[in-house]
Amino acid sequence: MAVSACVGATDEQQRELLEHGTALFPAACYHDDLEREEVPWHWHDEVETTVVEAGAAILSVGGVEHLVEQGDGFFINAGALHRIWPARPGACRLHATIFHPRLVGGSMDSIFWQSYLQPLLSDPCRQCICFSQTVPWEREALQAVERAWRACAEEPPGYEFRMREALSWEIFLLSQHQPPVQKAPSEKALRDTERIKAMLQFIQEHYGEELTTARIARSAAVSASECLRCFRAMVGTTPIQYVKQLRIQKAAELLASTGQRIADIAAACGFQEMSYFAKTFRTVKGQAPSQYRTEKQGRPAP
């Protein structure tokens, strides 16, 4: 199974559109170089388990940021909105495996699903579990994660069995080691999550248009001040800054994959002035749009 970067398009609710594996074997492995491209806000129906191969990363889930050092890792539950970026300048690479729970749980009426998967998937306190090499059971989980990734990347005979065994063991370890007692997310936190998803959906559908904080707020039936509070609490930035980041992300995807004129891409992504687009793109990506396209496609931009 080929290893690729896991930075994919998302649907209207920021749910990732990338299919991880196949219906026959719903799992895939990825090598992410965060020095080149961070993992933007998204969520998926599968669970994700990752080891930091080099450098250090910051994982943001549920309004909480986690510093993950080299050799450590994390588990992200299904449906959890998250983002990952380098903790500091320099190399930052991840080994990620994303798989549907049915790979290890089987049918929903199986003992595997009911005893091990369902309690984990339905626990609002376990959107994210970080693994440290200094904790024995977490080190064992990290080893299982790396075994699964290696099996997927190298595809030895029977790699599907090896992957399923390693990931099943990780799930077992998680089931046996509950986190310290903590409060479940409050009704307010759950409400904020739903509001954020509604506003992200609206932005995804209208990023090419003129957007204001007030217009974004109306999509979730909240005030402009409440919209600002939700974004700062859940996403860590303002609505307008998020829109700008998304527009640059969409423009980068078009520059890398199409032959459209740069001016047309800028307009389609909501930038009315070419000079402002070029300046913003360079600030975010560290190079001009034309240079970015040449690097990605190996040809000059029209």
Short mmCIF file of C-alpha atoms in Angstrom, two decimals:
data_model
loop_
_atom_site.label_atom_id
_atom_site.label_comp_id
_atom_site.label_asym_id
_atom_site.label_seq_id
_atom_site.Cartn_x
_atom_site.Cartn_y
_atom_site.Cartn_z
CA MET A 1 0.00 0.00 0.00
CA ALA A 2 1.59 3.27 -1.11
CA VAL A 3 2.46 5.78 1.57
CA SER A 4 1.36 9.34 0.83
CA ALA A 5 0.79 12.63 2.58
CA CYS A 6 -2.49 12.88 4.44
CA VAL A 7 -3.58 16.40 3.55
CA GLY A 8 -6.88 16.05 1.76
CA ALA A 9 -9.93 18.01 0.71
CA THR A 10 -12.89 18.28 3.04
CA ASP A 11 -16.64 18.43 2.57
CA GLU A 12 -19.03 21.15 3.70
CA GLN A 13 -18.54 20.26 7.36
CA GLN A 14 -14.74 19.98 7.16
CA ARG A 15 -15.11 16.19 7.11
CA GLU A 16 -12.26 14.75 5.12
CA LEU A 17 -13.21 13.45 1.68
CA LEU A 18 -10.13 11.28 1.31
CA GLU A 19 -11.00 7.58 1.42
CA HIS A 20 -8.70 5.77 3.82
CA GLY A 21 -8.12 2.30 2.41
CA THR A 22 -10.94 0.41 0.71
CA ALA A 23 -14.27 -1.14 1.65
CA LEU A 24 -12.48 -4.51 1.78
CA PHE A 25 -9.68 -3.19 4.00
CA PRO A 26 -10.55 0.21 5.53
CA ALA A 27 -7.09 1.34 6.63
CA ALA A 28 -4.25 3.38 5.17
CA CYS A 29 -0.91 4.79 6.29
CA TYR A 30 0.58 8.20 5.63
CA HIS A 31 3.86 10.06 6.00
CA ASP A 32 3.23 13.72 6.78
CA ASP A 33 5.97 16.33 6.51
CA LEU A 34 4.61 19.21 8.57
CA GLU A 35 7.58 21.40 7.73
CA ARG A 36 6.16 21.52 4.20
CA GLU A 37 2.42 21.37 4.90
CA GLU A 38 0.57 21.39 8.20
CA VAL A 39 -2.59 19.32 8.68
CA PRO A 40 -5.52 21.80 8.65
CA TRP A 41 -8.73 21.59 10.66
CA HIS A 42 -10.72 18.51 9.66
CA TRP A 43 -12.44 15.41 11.02
CA HIS A 44 -13.23 11.94 9.71
CA ASP A 45 -15.37 8.92 10.56
CA GLU A 46 -12.25 6.80 11.06
CA VAL A 47 -9.93 6.82 14.06
CA GLU A 48 -6.37 8.02 13.66
CA THR A 49 -3.22 6.89 15.43
CA THR A 50 0.10 8.61 14.88
CA VAL A 51 3.75 8.59 15.95
CA VAL A 52 5.98 11.68 15.65
CA GLU A 53 8.97 10.40 13.68
CA ALA A 54 11.03 13.60 13.81
CA GLY A 55 10.74 16.96 15.53
CA ALA A 56 7.76 17.90 17.67
CA ALA A 57 4.14 18.61 16.78
CA ILE A 58 1.22 20.43 18.33
CA LEU A 59 -2.12 18.66 18.14
CA SER A 60 -5.26 20.71 18.78
CA VAL A 61 -8.44 18.80 19.66
CA GLY A 62 -11.53 20.03 21.49
CA GLY A 63 -10.01 23.41 22.24
CA VAL A 64 -6.95 21.86 23.92
CA GLU A 65 -3.41 21.89 22.50
CA HIS A 66 -1.07 18.95 23.11
CA LEU A 67 2.71 19.08 22.58
CA VAL A 68 3.89 15.75 21.15
CA GLU A 69 7.64 15.19 21.08
CA GLN A 70 9.68 12.91 18.80
CA GLY A 71 8.96 9.25 19.49
CA ASP A 72 5.66 10.01 21.24
CA GLY A 73 2.27 9.84 19.58
CA PHE A 74 -1.49 10.11 19.89
CA PHE A 75 -4.87 8.53 19.18
CA ILE A 76 -7.67 10.68 17.73
CA ASN A 77 -11.21 9.41 18.08
CA ALA A 78 -13.73 9.25 15.25
CA GLY A 79 -15.45 12.55 14.56
CA ALA A 80 -13.01 14.70 16.56
CA LEU A 81 -12.22 18.01 14.89
CA HIS A 82 -8.45 18.45 14.93
CA ARG A 83 -5.43 20.23 13.49
CA ILE A 84 -1.68 19.41 13.61
CA TRP A 85 1.29 21.73 13.03
CA PRO A 86 5.01 21.91 13.89
CA ALA A 87 5.85 22.88 17.46
CA ARG A 88 9.04 24.64 16.40
CA PRO A 89 11.07 25.43 13.25
CA GLY A 90 12.79 22.53 11.54
CA ALA A 91 11.90 18.99 10.56
CA CYS A 92 8.57 17.63 11.75
CA ARG A 93 7.43 14.30 10.31
CA LEU A 94 4.60 11.96 11.31
CA HIS A 95 3.73 8.30 10.72
CA ALA A 96 -0.08 8.22 10.65
CA THR A 97 -2.43 5.27 10.33
CA ILE A 98 -6.12 5.95 9.79
CA PHE A 99 -8.60 3.10 9.98
CA HIS A 100 -12.31 2.49 10.34
CA PRO A 101 -13.25 0.95 13.70
CA ARG A 102 -14.88 -2.00 11.95
CA LEU A 103 -11.40 -3.20 10.92
CA VAL A 104 -10.79 -4.33 14.49
CA GLY A 105 -14.34 -4.35 15.85
CA GLY A 106 -16.13 -6.28 13.14
CA SER A 107 -19.91 -6.02 13.20
CA MET A 108 -21.63 -3.88 15.82
CA ASP A 109 -23.08 -6.94 17.55
CA SER A 110 -19.66 -8.57 18.04
CA ILE A 111 -17.94 -8.86 21.42
CA PHE A 112 -15.02 -6.86 20.01
CA TRP A 113 -17.24 -3.93 19.14
CA GLN A 114 -19.42 -3.96 22.23
CA SER A 115 -16.70 -4.59 24.82
CA TYR A 116 -13.77 -2.65 23.37
CA LEU A 117 -14.73 -0.27 20.55
CA GLN A 118 -18.09 1.13 21.61
CA PRO A 119 -17.00 2.33 25.08
CA LEU A 120 -14.03 4.11 23.50
CA LEU A 121 -15.89 5.63 20.56
CA SER A 122 -18.74 6.92 22.72
CA ASP A 123 -16.60 8.42 25.50
CA PRO A 124 -16.73 12.24 25.19
CA CYS A 125 -13.67 12.50 27.46
CA ARG A 126 -11.51 10.55 25.01
CA GLN A 127 -11.47 12.64 21.85
CA CYS A 128 -7.70 12.40 22.01
CA ILE A 129 -5.25 10.22 23.96
CA CYS A 130 -1.55 11.09 23.91
CA PHE A 131 1.15 8.40 24.23
CA SER A 132 4.49 8.97 25.96
CA GLN A 133 7.51 6.67 25.75
CA THR A 134 8.03 7.16 29.50
CA VAL A 135 4.81 5.33 30.44
CA PRO A 136 5.13 1.53 29.99
CA TRP A 137 1.67 0.80 28.56
CA GLU A 138 1.80 3.88 26.34
CA ARG A 139 5.21 2.80 25.04
CA GLU A 140 3.64 -0.58 24.21
CA ALA A 141 0.84 1.23 22.36
CA LEU A 142 3.40 3.27 20.41
CA GLN A 143 5.16 0.06 19.39
CA ALA A 144 1.85 -1.35 18.16
CA VAL A 145 1.16 1.81 16.17
CA GLU A 146 4.58 1.64 14.53
CA ARG A 147 4.14 -2.09 13.73
CA ALA A 148 0.87 -1.32 12.00
CA TRP A 149 2.40 1.53 10.02
CA ARG A 150 5.40 -0.55 8.93
CA ALA A 151 3.19 -3.43 7.83
CA CYS A 152 1.04 -1.07 5.79
CA ALA A 153 4.02 0.73 4.24
CA GLU A 154 6.07 -2.36 3.39
CA GLU A 155 3.24 -4.80 2.56
CA PRO A 156 4.91 -8.10 3.51
CA PRO A 157 2.82 -11.25 2.90
CA GLY A 158 -0.19 -11.13 5.18
CA TYR A 159 0.34 -7.47 6.07
CA GLU A 160 -3.42 -7.08 6.53
CA PHE A 161 -3.33 -9.57 9.42
CA ARG A 162 -0.30 -7.83 10.92
CA MET A 163 -1.97 -4.44 10.75
CA ARG A 164 -5.21 -5.66 12.24
CA GLU A 165 -3.38 -7.46 15.05
CA ALA A 166 -1.29 -4.40 15.95
CA LEU A 167 -4.23 -2.00 15.85
CA SER A 168 -6.41 -4.43 17.81
CA TRP A 169 -3.74 -4.55 20.51
CA GLU A 170 -3.64 -0.76 20.66
CA ILE A 171 -7.43 -0.69 21.14
CA PHE A 172 -7.13 -3.33 23.86
CA LEU A 173 -4.50 -1.27 25.68
CA LEU A 174 -6.71 1.81 25.49
CA SER A 175 -9.62 -0.18 26.90
CA GLN A 176 -7.54 -1.32 29.87
CA HIS A 177 -6.09 2.05 30.80
CA GLN A 178 -8.69 4.68 31.47
CA PRO A 179 -7.51 8.30 31.72
CA PRO A 180 -7.63 10.09 35.06
CA VAL A 181 -11.16 10.92 36.14
CA GLN A 182 -12.24 14.08 34.38
CA LYS A 183 -15.43 15.94 33.72
CA ALA A 184 -17.31 15.15 30.55
CA PRO A 185 -17.61 18.11 28.18
CA SER A 186 -20.25 20.52 29.39
CA GLU A 187 -23.41 21.25 27.46
CA LYS A 188 -21.82 24.57 26.56
CA ALA A 189 -18.72 22.87 25.12
CA LEU A 190 -20.85 20.45 23.11
CA ARG A 191 -22.97 23.35 21.87
CA ASP A 192 -19.83 25.28 20.88
CA THR A 193 -18.62 22.27 18.89
CA GLU A 194 -21.88 22.08 16.95
CA ARG A 195 -21.81 25.82 16.32
CA ILE A 196 -18.25 25.66 15.06
CA LYS A 197 -19.09 22.82 12.69
CA ALA A 198 -22.06 24.82 11.36
CA MET A 199 -19.89 27.90 10.81
CA LEU A 200 -17.09 25.88 9.22
CA GLN A 201 -19.67 24.36 6.88
CA PHE A 202 -20.90 27.83 5.91
CA ILE A 203 -17.37 29.10 5.30
CA GLN A 204 -16.56 26.02 3.21
CA GLU A 205 -19.60 26.71 1.03
CA HIS A 206 -19.01 30.47 0.67
CA TYR A 207 -15.26 31.13 0.99
CA GLY A 208 -15.19 32.54 -2.55
CA GLU A 209 -17.64 35.28 -1.56
CA GLU A 210 -17.28 38.36 0.62
CA LEU A 211 -17.50 37.17 4.22
CA THR A 212 -17.82 39.11 7.45
CA THR A 213 -17.92 37.95 11.05
CA ALA A 214 -21.60 38.94 11.23
CA ARG A 215 -22.48 36.85 8.17
CA ILE A 216 -20.59 33.84 9.50
CA ALA A 217 -22.30 34.26 12.89
CA ARG A 218 -25.76 34.21 11.30
CA SER A 219 -25.06 30.77 9.83
CA ALA A 220 -25.07 29.37 13.38
CA ALA A 221 -27.76 31.74 14.71
CA VAL A 222 -25.36 33.47 17.11
CA SER A 223 -24.16 37.04 17.60
CA ALA A 224 -20.92 38.32 16.12
CA SER A 225 -19.34 38.45 19.58
CA GLU A 226 -20.38 34.85 20.28
CA CYS A 227 -18.96 33.81 16.91
CA LEU A 228 -15.63 35.40 17.84
CA ARG A 229 -15.63 33.70 21.23
CA CYS A 230 -16.39 30.27 19.72
CA PHE A 231 -13.62 30.57 17.14
CA ARG A 232 -11.06 31.73 19.67
CA ALA A 233 -12.03 28.96 22.11
CA MET A 234 -12.35 26.08 19.63
CA VAL A 235 -10.12 26.96 16.68
CA GLY A 236 -7.67 29.38 18.28
CA THR A 237 -8.09 32.18 15.76
CA THR A 238 -10.66 34.67 14.52
CA PRO A 239 -13.30 33.81 11.89
CA ILE A 240 -11.74 36.16 9.32
CA GLN A 241 -8.25 34.81 9.91
CA TYR A 242 -9.61 31.29 9.46
CA VAL A 243 -11.28 32.34 6.19
CA LYS A 244 -7.98 33.75 4.97
CA GLN A 245 -6.15 30.52 5.83
CA LEU A 246 -8.79 28.42 4.09
CA ARG A 247 -8.67 30.59 0.97
CA ILE A 248 -4.90 30.20 0.76
CA GLN A 249 -5.25 26.44 1.28
CA LYS A 250 -7.80 26.20 -1.54
CA ALA A 251 -5.66 28.38 -3.80
CA ALA A 252 -2.63 26.19 -3.10
CA GLU A 253 -4.62 23.08 -4.06
CA LEU A 254 -5.64 24.68 -7.37
CA LEU A 255 -2.12 25.91 -8.09
CA ALA A 256 -0.76 22.42 -7.53
CA SER A 257 -3.40 20.52 -9.50
CA THR A 258 -4.71 22.75 -12.31
CA GLY A 259 -3.51 24.97 -15.13
CA GLN A 260 -5.86 27.85 -14.30
CA ARG A 261 -4.51 31.39 -14.48
CA ILE A 262 -3.28 32.61 -11.11
CA ALA A 263 -5.57 35.65 -11.29
CA ASP A 264 -8.57 33.37 -11.86
CA ILE A 265 -7.58 31.19 -8.91
CA ALA A 266 -7.25 34.25 -6.69
CA ALA A 267 -10.72 35.47 -7.66
CA ALA A 268 -12.29 32.02 -7.23
CA CYS A 269 -10.85 31.82 -3.72
CA GLY A 270 -12.26 35.17 -2.62
CA PHE A 271 -9.32 37.50 -3.27
CA GLN A 272 -10.49 40.55 -5.21
CA GLU A 273 -7.04 42.11 -5.57
CA MET A 274 -4.20 40.15 -7.13
CA SER A 275 -1.55 42.08 -5.22
CA TYR A 276 -3.18 41.27 -1.87
CA PHE A 277 -3.48 37.60 -2.84
CA ALA A 278 0.19 37.41 -3.82
CA LYS A 279 1.29 39.13 -0.59
CA THR A 280 -0.92 36.91 1.60
CA PHE A 281 0.12 33.73 -0.22
CA ARG A 282 3.80 34.56 0.21
CA THR A 283 3.27 35.30 3.93
CA VAL A 284 1.54 31.96 4.52
CA LYS A 285 3.49 29.70 2.14
CA GLY A 286 6.85 31.44 2.09
CA GLN A 287 6.93 31.81 -1.70
CA ALA A 288 5.06 33.47 -4.54
CA PRO A 289 2.10 31.65 -6.13
CA SER A 290 4.06 31.15 -9.35
CA GLN A 291 7.01 29.64 -7.48
CA TYR A 292 4.66 27.36 -5.55
CA ARG A 293 3.08 26.08 -8.77
CA THR A 294 6.45 25.49 -10.41
CA GLU A 295 7.64 23.53 -7.37
CA LYS A 296 4.48 21.40 -7.28
CA GLN A 297 3.96 20.90 -11.00
CA GLY A 298 7.40 21.51 -12.42
CA ARG A 299 6.16 24.05 -14.91
CA PRO A 300 5.87 27.86 -15.06
CA ALA A 301 2.55 29.47 -14.17
CA PRO A 302 0.37 31.08 -16.85
#
